């Protein structure tokens, strides 16, 4: 049966199965390919749907970039019509859409109105900043969340369990934009432990190799650069990690509880195996399957959170870029940015699906 | 692309203030700027943030505003002559001016007339190779100042002489040429880019003659400049200039206090008292060259009656607005031009806050149970830091004289275009920031008859006023122009098409170590001549 | 769950009686499990308190939330130096009482939660039932549309939708409801799929029940438990998202005392007047936490599987 109640908790979405079979080791490649193709088959219509949504959204937005840019000064209506035509907005809609699709497949997402640079270039320069932030957040969330969840499950009902789960629920209920402001007041304002914004201290200047400040700062060989990057990264990633951390801790606990109740775990216990072996080996391995799905689902949550976190910490990433572009009506940035972000989420979901299928063959046959 | 050894040697987390204290040679000034530049080819853009990062540090113009004023001084042109009929401007160019040598370009010649012709013709001529060098290129300011109609041709007389031929005389022409869009770029660099097929780099890796040369830009994060050793005006006292892009005002202040930057623009009004109390910071202030107003629609009853407009002006409690909205960073406005502008008529008396008088005037005009709309802008502007809040205060004020107010707002682009409509319902909160310090730039644009249905949001066309400003535009004698504009302001006050609300006061907080900073009445941020005391 | 084997033989009266008893017993059982969870009871108590405060806001609030006291800009809370007894939690930048604004703000937050959940729940159930019951092309189409919605980060999608519809509370609620919709659709559909081959459904079908009856009267009541849990979660999500939109300037517009909007307005005072930043956020946190506690309790009480373990 589907018991979605416990599962949907994370972000909802996946119709997950809450009972897991023990690992089956022999996976037939044939099966795996069929599974892969069926998933890809689902992805194609979704992809086209996403392009259509992104395409129609910018045409539905009221106002336009030209009026905004001209401001109080205003713009000559003739000049405006000419510029809109230059961007191709005077042609029939279907023609515009076909052009847009063709361009996508050539890697051309149009040009930013504000900066006059290709949207894809802008995305690629800003994406590493968001990726670095999101990866650090997810690492924090996993490294703290899974142990906390296991501990709470093993000590079920204890004060520690209640404290952990209480904290997790507070984290889950946190308006993170407010949380970020509070942390800034405390750590940057009163204690002055962390810098207020930015990715690295301005005294360091080295070429961007990977775009990941932590790696680039190490590559640069400059003393202190790495630590400076860490100090800049810590508050935003803690803020961004808050909700995924809470979700993962809760999910791990409930998955563990479920597995601990299974027959084979009981048997292992009855056989007198040491508790560490039971928990670490038998139970954890199976409990982790739904947790992996949860982690995958956090990508959307992280990208949504990045919008708020980047705004608060002036972090030069794609979240802030998109919000600014929406208010600036920078048509092609909004259109291209939506598509790219949706693409990332779909890709991650596909990977999670495949991983899940790999670990749990029963899904593949459904 | 290497930072100096001195910086490398510094320990982790030591703030820049401490670096300066260690006394190592390289002096770095960090400016926490409020936003990202759209690009580095100034003429393509209209935003002050872009100008601060491009035209001001990197380029020069034929003529320049004297720092801290709107007076025009020689720049790349050492001198100039204007023909008798006002149609020909001949500029004698400065010799020995060098362009920047950077990692991406080494100039082979000095600045000359070709650079001037290139910089303007690309904006003027639709068929110029550089007219459309980047997708959607538009020369907004050049067009906006009516340059295409005004300039007939630009002639290179010889290597060091350029002549601008106009179609009609224009008193503010010289001031226009000191504006950001008139920055002079290197024609040699452009030729090289064109030959290499990398034209778009003109907007990304700029080369100019200005006091600072471009080093690098990380999008939405940092812009770096070096002082240009061969600058024709002499090398700057500081060695490096860094723009740390920090959009949030509260964060900028935090960084300033922590020594992570030396200068910041646009402090939040709420923080001003706090900054003034801080001994390690200095705050400079200057009246902004702007005006915030409430424009009635003078074409719609009952606002077509000047006594109704006048009555409402008496009902506005400007002091409450200055307290709640500007929090001390504003000054009540009585004229449509700011007090720092020449020809400001200080003899005019403002409509005093007097609800009783307002009520009586409304009754005399036969208006009762009036309900109206006030439009509140959705964005923050220097002349109006919070239009919504301003509208709320007015709503409360008008309620006291029996006028019921509904506050409406639209998305900014729509707000701007809808408010132009001649049959618009309601009074609009808006404002204006000057471009070149000429009163014509306020009075003709905002209140002239040509602006009805456009930038004249009051839809006000008064023959007497119009005659005065039209005459002032063609006269070249400044004293005479001053008299005409002063008269025009008297007519304006009498007719009251607007409620004049406030002029902002612009604040610049900086570290007390910073010396030589001069505020620009036009709102720009300049770092030539700035030093950091040891 | 209310199946009664002897129903066929019983008279109408006893049938009704028993069904009533069964319902009563079920509720009692539910309350028993729910009240086992102390956090949930606490959450419920706070929530009820919030509802009461919201309902009687004009009576509870010491001031009108929109009145500007021109002599009291940014007065600190009463326990700080410079505080005034009239303003327990201080005043904001135009001299409005923060406590009164928070109290009236509770109305907006609860209103947002109710409206969003109602739209998303009703829409989600109908669409999900149709998809799960009809299968085939309709199902595929609906599920792909849901996939498309889920392919965007929820806040980003809501942001664009609000930009299109125009900033404001009503439009923010519509946008959030659309973004939350797919969860209800998927849940309902999954439940329908697992129920539709069950004996009781087949029996009803054989007995000649129409599509409509089968969908809404036979299958739906048996899928309610997970939907109720999801609805509670969506309630708190809606409040958080609406506050986030307000914070980004795209939700309720000032001077509406919506908590997120209050935060956005207060942001510029972060260094000078911490109270205007702290209290609205705290109000959001407490409300959302209370609802999530109730949600946890509901899940435990409604979920037979976790009950056992």
mmCIF file of C-alpha atoms in Angstrom, chain A residues 85 104 133 144 148-149 201 215 265 285 327:
data_model
loop_
_atom_site.group_PDB
_atom_site.id
_atom_site.type_symbol
_atom_site.label_atom_id
_atom_site.label_comp_id
_atom_site.label_asym_id
_atom_site.label_seq_id
_atom_site.Cartn_x
_atom_site.Cartn_y
_atom_site.Cartn_z
ATOM 1 C CA UNK A 85 11.169 44.374 -33.143
ATOM 2 C CA UNK A 104 17.960 26.124 -27.413
ATOM 3 C CA UNK A 133 26.645 27.312 -1.634
ATOM 4 C CA UNK A 144 24.517 16.456 10.787
ATOM 5 C CA UNK A 148 21.093 13.007 14.434
ATOM 6 C CA UNK A 149 18.261 11.010 12.900
ATOM 7 C CA UNK A 201 38.007 38.905 1.271
ATOM 8 C CA UNK A 215 38.920 25.158 -4.689
ATOM 9 C CA UNK A 265 16.659 -6.692 12.147
ATOM 10 C CA UNK A 285 21.798 0.359 4.683
ATOM 11 C CA UNK A 327 11.958 42.876 -11.565
#
